[in-house]
Short mmCIF file of C-alpha atoms and ligand atoms in Angstrom, two decimals:
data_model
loop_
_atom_site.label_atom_id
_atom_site.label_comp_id
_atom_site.label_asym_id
_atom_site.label_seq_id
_atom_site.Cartn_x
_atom_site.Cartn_y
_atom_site.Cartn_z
CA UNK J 1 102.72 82.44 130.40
CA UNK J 2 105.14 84.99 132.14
CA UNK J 3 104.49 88.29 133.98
CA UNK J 4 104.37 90.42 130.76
CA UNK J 5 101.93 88.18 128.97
CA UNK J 6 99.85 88.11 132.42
CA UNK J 7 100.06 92.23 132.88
CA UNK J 8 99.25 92.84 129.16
CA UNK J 9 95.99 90.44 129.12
CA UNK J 10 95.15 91.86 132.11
CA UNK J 11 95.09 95.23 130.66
CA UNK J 12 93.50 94.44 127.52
CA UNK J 13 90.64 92.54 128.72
CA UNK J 14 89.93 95.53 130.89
CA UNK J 15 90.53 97.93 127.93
CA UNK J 16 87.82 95.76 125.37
CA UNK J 17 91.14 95.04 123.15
CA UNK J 18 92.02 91.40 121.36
CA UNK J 19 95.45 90.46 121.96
CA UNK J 20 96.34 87.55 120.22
CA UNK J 21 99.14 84.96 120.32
CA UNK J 22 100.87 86.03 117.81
CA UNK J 23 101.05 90.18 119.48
CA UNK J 24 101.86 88.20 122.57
CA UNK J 25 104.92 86.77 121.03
CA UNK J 26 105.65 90.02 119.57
CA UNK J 27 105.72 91.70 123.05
CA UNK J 28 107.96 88.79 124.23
CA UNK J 29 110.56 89.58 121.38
CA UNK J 30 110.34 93.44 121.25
CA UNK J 31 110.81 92.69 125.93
CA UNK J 32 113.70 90.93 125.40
CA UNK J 33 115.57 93.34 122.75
CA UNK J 34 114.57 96.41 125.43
CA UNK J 35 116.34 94.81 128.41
CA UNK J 36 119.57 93.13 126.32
CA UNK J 37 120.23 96.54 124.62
CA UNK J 38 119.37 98.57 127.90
CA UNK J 39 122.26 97.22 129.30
CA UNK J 40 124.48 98.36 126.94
CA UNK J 41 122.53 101.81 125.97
CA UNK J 42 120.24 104.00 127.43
CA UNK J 43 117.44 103.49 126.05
CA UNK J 44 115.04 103.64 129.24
CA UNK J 45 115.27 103.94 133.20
CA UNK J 46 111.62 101.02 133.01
CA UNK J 47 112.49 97.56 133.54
CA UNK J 48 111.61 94.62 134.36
CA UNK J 49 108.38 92.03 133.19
CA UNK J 50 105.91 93.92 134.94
CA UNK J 51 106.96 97.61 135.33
CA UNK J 52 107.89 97.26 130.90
CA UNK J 53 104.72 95.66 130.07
CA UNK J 54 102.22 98.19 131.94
CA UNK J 55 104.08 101.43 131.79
CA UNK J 56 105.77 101.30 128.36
CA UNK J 57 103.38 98.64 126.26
CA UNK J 58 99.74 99.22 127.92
CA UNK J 59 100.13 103.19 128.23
CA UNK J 60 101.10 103.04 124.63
CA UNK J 61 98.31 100.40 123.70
CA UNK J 62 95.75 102.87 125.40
CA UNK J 63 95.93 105.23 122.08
CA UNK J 64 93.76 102.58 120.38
CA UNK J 65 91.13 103.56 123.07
CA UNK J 66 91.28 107.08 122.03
CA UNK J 67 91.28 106.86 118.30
CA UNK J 68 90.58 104.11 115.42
CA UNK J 69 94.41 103.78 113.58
CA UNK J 70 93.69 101.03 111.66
CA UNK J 71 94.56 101.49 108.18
CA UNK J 72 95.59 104.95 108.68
CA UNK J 73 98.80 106.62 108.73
CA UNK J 74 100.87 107.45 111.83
CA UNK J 75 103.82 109.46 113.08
CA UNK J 76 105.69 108.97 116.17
CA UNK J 77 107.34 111.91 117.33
CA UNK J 78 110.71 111.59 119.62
CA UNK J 79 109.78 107.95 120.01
CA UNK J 80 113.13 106.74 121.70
CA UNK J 81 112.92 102.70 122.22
CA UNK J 82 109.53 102.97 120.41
CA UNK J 83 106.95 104.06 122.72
CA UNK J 84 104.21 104.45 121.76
CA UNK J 85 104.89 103.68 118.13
CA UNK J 86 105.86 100.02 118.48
CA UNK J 87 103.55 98.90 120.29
CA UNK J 88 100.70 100.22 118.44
CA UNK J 89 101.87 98.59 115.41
CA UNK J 90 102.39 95.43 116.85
CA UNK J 91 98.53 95.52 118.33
CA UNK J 92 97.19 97.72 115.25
CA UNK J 93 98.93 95.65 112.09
CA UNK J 94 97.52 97.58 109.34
CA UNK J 95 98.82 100.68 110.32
CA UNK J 96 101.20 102.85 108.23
CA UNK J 97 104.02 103.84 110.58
CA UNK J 98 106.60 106.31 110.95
CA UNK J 99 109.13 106.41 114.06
CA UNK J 100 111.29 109.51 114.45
CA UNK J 101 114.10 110.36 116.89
CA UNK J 102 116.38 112.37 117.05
CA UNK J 103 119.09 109.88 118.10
CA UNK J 104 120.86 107.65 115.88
CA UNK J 105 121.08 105.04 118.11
CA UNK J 106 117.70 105.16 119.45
CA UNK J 107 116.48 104.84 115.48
CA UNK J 108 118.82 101.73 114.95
CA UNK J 109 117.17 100.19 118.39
CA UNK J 110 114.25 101.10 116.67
CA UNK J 111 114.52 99.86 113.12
CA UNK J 112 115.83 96.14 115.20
CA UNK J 113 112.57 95.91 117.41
CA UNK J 114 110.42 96.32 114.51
CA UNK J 115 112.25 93.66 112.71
CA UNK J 116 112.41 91.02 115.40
CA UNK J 117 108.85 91.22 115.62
CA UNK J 118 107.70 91.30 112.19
CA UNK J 119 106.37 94.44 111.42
CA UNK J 120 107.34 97.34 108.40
CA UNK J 121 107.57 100.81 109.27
CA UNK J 122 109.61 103.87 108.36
CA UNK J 123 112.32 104.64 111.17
CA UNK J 124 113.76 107.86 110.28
CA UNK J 125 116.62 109.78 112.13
CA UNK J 126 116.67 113.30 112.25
CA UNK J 127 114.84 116.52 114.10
CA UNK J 128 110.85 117.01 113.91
CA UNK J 129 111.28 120.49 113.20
CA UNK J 130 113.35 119.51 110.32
CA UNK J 131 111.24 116.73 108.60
CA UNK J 132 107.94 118.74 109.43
CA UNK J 133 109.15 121.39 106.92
CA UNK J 134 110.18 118.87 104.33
CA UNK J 135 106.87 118.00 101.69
CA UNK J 136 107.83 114.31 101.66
CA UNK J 137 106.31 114.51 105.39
CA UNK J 138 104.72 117.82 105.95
CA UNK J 139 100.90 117.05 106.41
CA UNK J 140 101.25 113.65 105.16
CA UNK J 141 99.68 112.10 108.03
CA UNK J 142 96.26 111.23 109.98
CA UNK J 143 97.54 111.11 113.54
CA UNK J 144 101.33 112.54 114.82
CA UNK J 145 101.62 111.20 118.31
CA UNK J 146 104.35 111.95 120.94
CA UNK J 147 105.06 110.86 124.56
CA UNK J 148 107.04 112.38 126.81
CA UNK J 149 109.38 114.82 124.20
CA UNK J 150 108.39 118.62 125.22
CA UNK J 151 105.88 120.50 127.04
CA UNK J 152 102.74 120.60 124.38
CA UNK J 153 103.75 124.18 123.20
CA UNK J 154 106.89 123.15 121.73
CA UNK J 155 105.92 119.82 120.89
CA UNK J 156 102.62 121.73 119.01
CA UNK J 157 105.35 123.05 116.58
CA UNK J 158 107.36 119.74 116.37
CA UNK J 159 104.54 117.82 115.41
CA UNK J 160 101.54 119.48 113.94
CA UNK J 161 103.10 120.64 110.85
CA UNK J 162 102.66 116.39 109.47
CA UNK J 163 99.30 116.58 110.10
CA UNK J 164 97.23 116.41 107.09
CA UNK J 165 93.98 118.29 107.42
CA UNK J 166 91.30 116.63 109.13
CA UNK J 167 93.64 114.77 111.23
CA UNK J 168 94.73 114.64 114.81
CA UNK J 169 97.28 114.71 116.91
CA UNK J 170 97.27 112.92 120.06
CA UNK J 171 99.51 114.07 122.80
CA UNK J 172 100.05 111.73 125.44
CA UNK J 173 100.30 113.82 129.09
CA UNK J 174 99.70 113.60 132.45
CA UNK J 175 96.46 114.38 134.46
CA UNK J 176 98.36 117.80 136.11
CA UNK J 177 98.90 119.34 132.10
CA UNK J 178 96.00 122.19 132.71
CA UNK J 179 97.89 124.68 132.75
CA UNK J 180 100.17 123.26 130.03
CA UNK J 181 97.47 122.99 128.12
CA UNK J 182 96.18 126.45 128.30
CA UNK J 183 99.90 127.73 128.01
CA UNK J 184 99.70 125.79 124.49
CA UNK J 185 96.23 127.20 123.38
CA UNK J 186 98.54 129.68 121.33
CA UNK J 187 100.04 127.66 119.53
CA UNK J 188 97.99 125.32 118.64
CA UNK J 189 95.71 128.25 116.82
CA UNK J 190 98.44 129.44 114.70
CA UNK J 191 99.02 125.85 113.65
CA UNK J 192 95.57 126.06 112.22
CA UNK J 193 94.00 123.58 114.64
CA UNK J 194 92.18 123.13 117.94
CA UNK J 195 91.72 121.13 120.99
CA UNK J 196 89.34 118.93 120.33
CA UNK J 197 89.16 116.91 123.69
CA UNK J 198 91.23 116.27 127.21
CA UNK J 199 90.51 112.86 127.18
CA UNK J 200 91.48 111.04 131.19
CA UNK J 201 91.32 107.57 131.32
CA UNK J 202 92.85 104.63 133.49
CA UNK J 203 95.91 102.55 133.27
CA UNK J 204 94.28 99.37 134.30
CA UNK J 205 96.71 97.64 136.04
CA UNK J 206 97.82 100.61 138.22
CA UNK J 207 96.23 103.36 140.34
CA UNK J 208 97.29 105.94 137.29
CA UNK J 209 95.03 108.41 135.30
CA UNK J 210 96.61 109.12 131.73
CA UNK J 211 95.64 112.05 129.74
CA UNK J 212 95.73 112.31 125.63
CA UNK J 213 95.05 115.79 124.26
CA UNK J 214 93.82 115.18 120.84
CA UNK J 215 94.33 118.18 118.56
CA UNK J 216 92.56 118.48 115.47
CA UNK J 217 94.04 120.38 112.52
CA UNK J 218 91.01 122.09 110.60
CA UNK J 219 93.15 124.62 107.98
CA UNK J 220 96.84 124.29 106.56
CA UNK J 221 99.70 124.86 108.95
CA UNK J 222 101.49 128.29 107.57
CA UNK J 223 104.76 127.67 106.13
CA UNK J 224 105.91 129.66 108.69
CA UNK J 225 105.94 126.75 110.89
CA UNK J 226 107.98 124.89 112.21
CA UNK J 227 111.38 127.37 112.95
CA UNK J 228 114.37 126.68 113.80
CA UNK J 229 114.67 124.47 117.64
CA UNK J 230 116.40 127.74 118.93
CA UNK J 231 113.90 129.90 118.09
CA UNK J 232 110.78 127.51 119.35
CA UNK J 233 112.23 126.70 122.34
CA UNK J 234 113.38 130.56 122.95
CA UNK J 235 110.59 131.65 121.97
CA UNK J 236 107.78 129.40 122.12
CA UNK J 237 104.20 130.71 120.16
N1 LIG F 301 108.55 108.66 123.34
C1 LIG F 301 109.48 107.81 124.04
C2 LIG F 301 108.89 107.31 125.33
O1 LIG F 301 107.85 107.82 125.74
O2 LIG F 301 109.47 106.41 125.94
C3 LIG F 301 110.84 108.49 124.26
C4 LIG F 301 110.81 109.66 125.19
S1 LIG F 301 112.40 110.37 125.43
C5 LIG F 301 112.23 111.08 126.99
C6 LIG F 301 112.38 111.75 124.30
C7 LIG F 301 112.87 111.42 122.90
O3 LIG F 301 112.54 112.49 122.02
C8 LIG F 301 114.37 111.22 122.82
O4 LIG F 301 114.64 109.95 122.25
C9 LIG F 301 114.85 112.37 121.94
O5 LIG F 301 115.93 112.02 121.11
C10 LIG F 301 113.61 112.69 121.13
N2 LIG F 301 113.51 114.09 120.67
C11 LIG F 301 113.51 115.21 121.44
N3 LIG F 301 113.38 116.30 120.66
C12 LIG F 301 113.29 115.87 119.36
C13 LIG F 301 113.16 116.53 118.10
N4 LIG F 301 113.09 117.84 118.01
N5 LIG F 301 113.09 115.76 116.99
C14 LIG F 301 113.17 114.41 117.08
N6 LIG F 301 113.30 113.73 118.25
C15 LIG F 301 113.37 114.45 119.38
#
């Protein structure tokens, strides 16, 4: 067993979550693809056995803390090299999963992790603010979540509009987003939803608090939202 398998049991047995061989394996695989590729694209500044398997795989894993995905449907918003996404899927197997970047190349990374270890999801490139309007995604979803894309007002607009109602989003963010937060407060209103808890909770395996914001949507986004990038990020709600 290497330093990733170590680091990930670690965190699971702290976090009350079942990794078995077979996720193990998948880590391995989805490891090795991150640090070949990385050298050739920029797909993250994290590397490394240890650094990889706590700050990219357990801080994604620690969604399944926060909220029961299994057999429901997920977004990932700006996911990049698949965080949190991937790794969700990979520890959550009956999930129904979307990835969505921006970048072409990030998507294609994307669509080749998922492959090499096993598991079918929807990579799509293009712009949140773009698919959120479409009605083959808009409020399709139970959960839209998002790590480290845009301060939560913006990212409010990018990725509430695919939440079905009755579903969530969960933000990932650090402990200093307060004033973030309240900054967001706006915007999350007009999006017909609310924030339904700041949850803080360890990183076992470091000295780190994480933070998910999990917003709730309770009425139907107006079709005003989402506008044009330009205008959200000029003029954010
Ligand atoms: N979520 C990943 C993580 O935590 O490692 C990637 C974070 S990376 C800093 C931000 C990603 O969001 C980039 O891959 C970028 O292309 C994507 N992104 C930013 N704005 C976006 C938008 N409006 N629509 C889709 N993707 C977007």
């Amino acid at each position: 067993m290497g330093v990733l398998e170590e680091k990930l049991n670690f965190f699971a047995e702290n976090a009350g979550m079942n990794l078995n061989e077979d996720m193990l394996r998948s880590f391995r695989a989805y490891y090795e693809l991150l640090e070949e590729r990385n050298k050739v694209m920029n797909l993250t500044a994290i590397s490394g056995e240890a650094d990889v398997a706590v700050l990219h795989f357990a801080d994604s894993l620690a969604l399944l803390g926060i909220a029961d995905l299994r057999g429901k449907s997920v977004i990932d918003i700006g996911s990049g090299a698949g965080f949190p996404g991937i790794p969700l899927k990979i520890a959550c197997p009956d999930m129904d999963l979307t990835l969505l970047d921006a970048q072409r190349k990030r998507v294609d990374f994307m669509t080749e992790a998922a492959k090499a270890v096993g598991a079918e999801v929807e990579a799509i490139h293009g712009r949140a603010e773009e698919y959120g309007a479409d009605p083959g995604y808009r409020e399709r979803y139970d959960f839209a979540v998002s790590r480290a894309v845009a301060g939560l007002n913006i990212l409010a607009e990018l990725c509430l509009p695919f939440v079905k109602v009755g579903g969530a989003m969960l933000a990932m963010k650090s402990t200093d987003s307060d004033e973030e937060i309240a900054e967001a407060r706006n915007a999350i209103k007009k999006h017909g939803c609310t924030v339904e808890k700041i949850d803080d909770y360890p990183l076992f395996g470091t000295e780190i608090t994480r933070r998910c914001v999990i917003i709730r949507k309770e009425s139907p986004t107006p079709k005003a939202y989402p506008r044009r990038f330009a205008k959200i990020q000029k003029e954010p709600l």
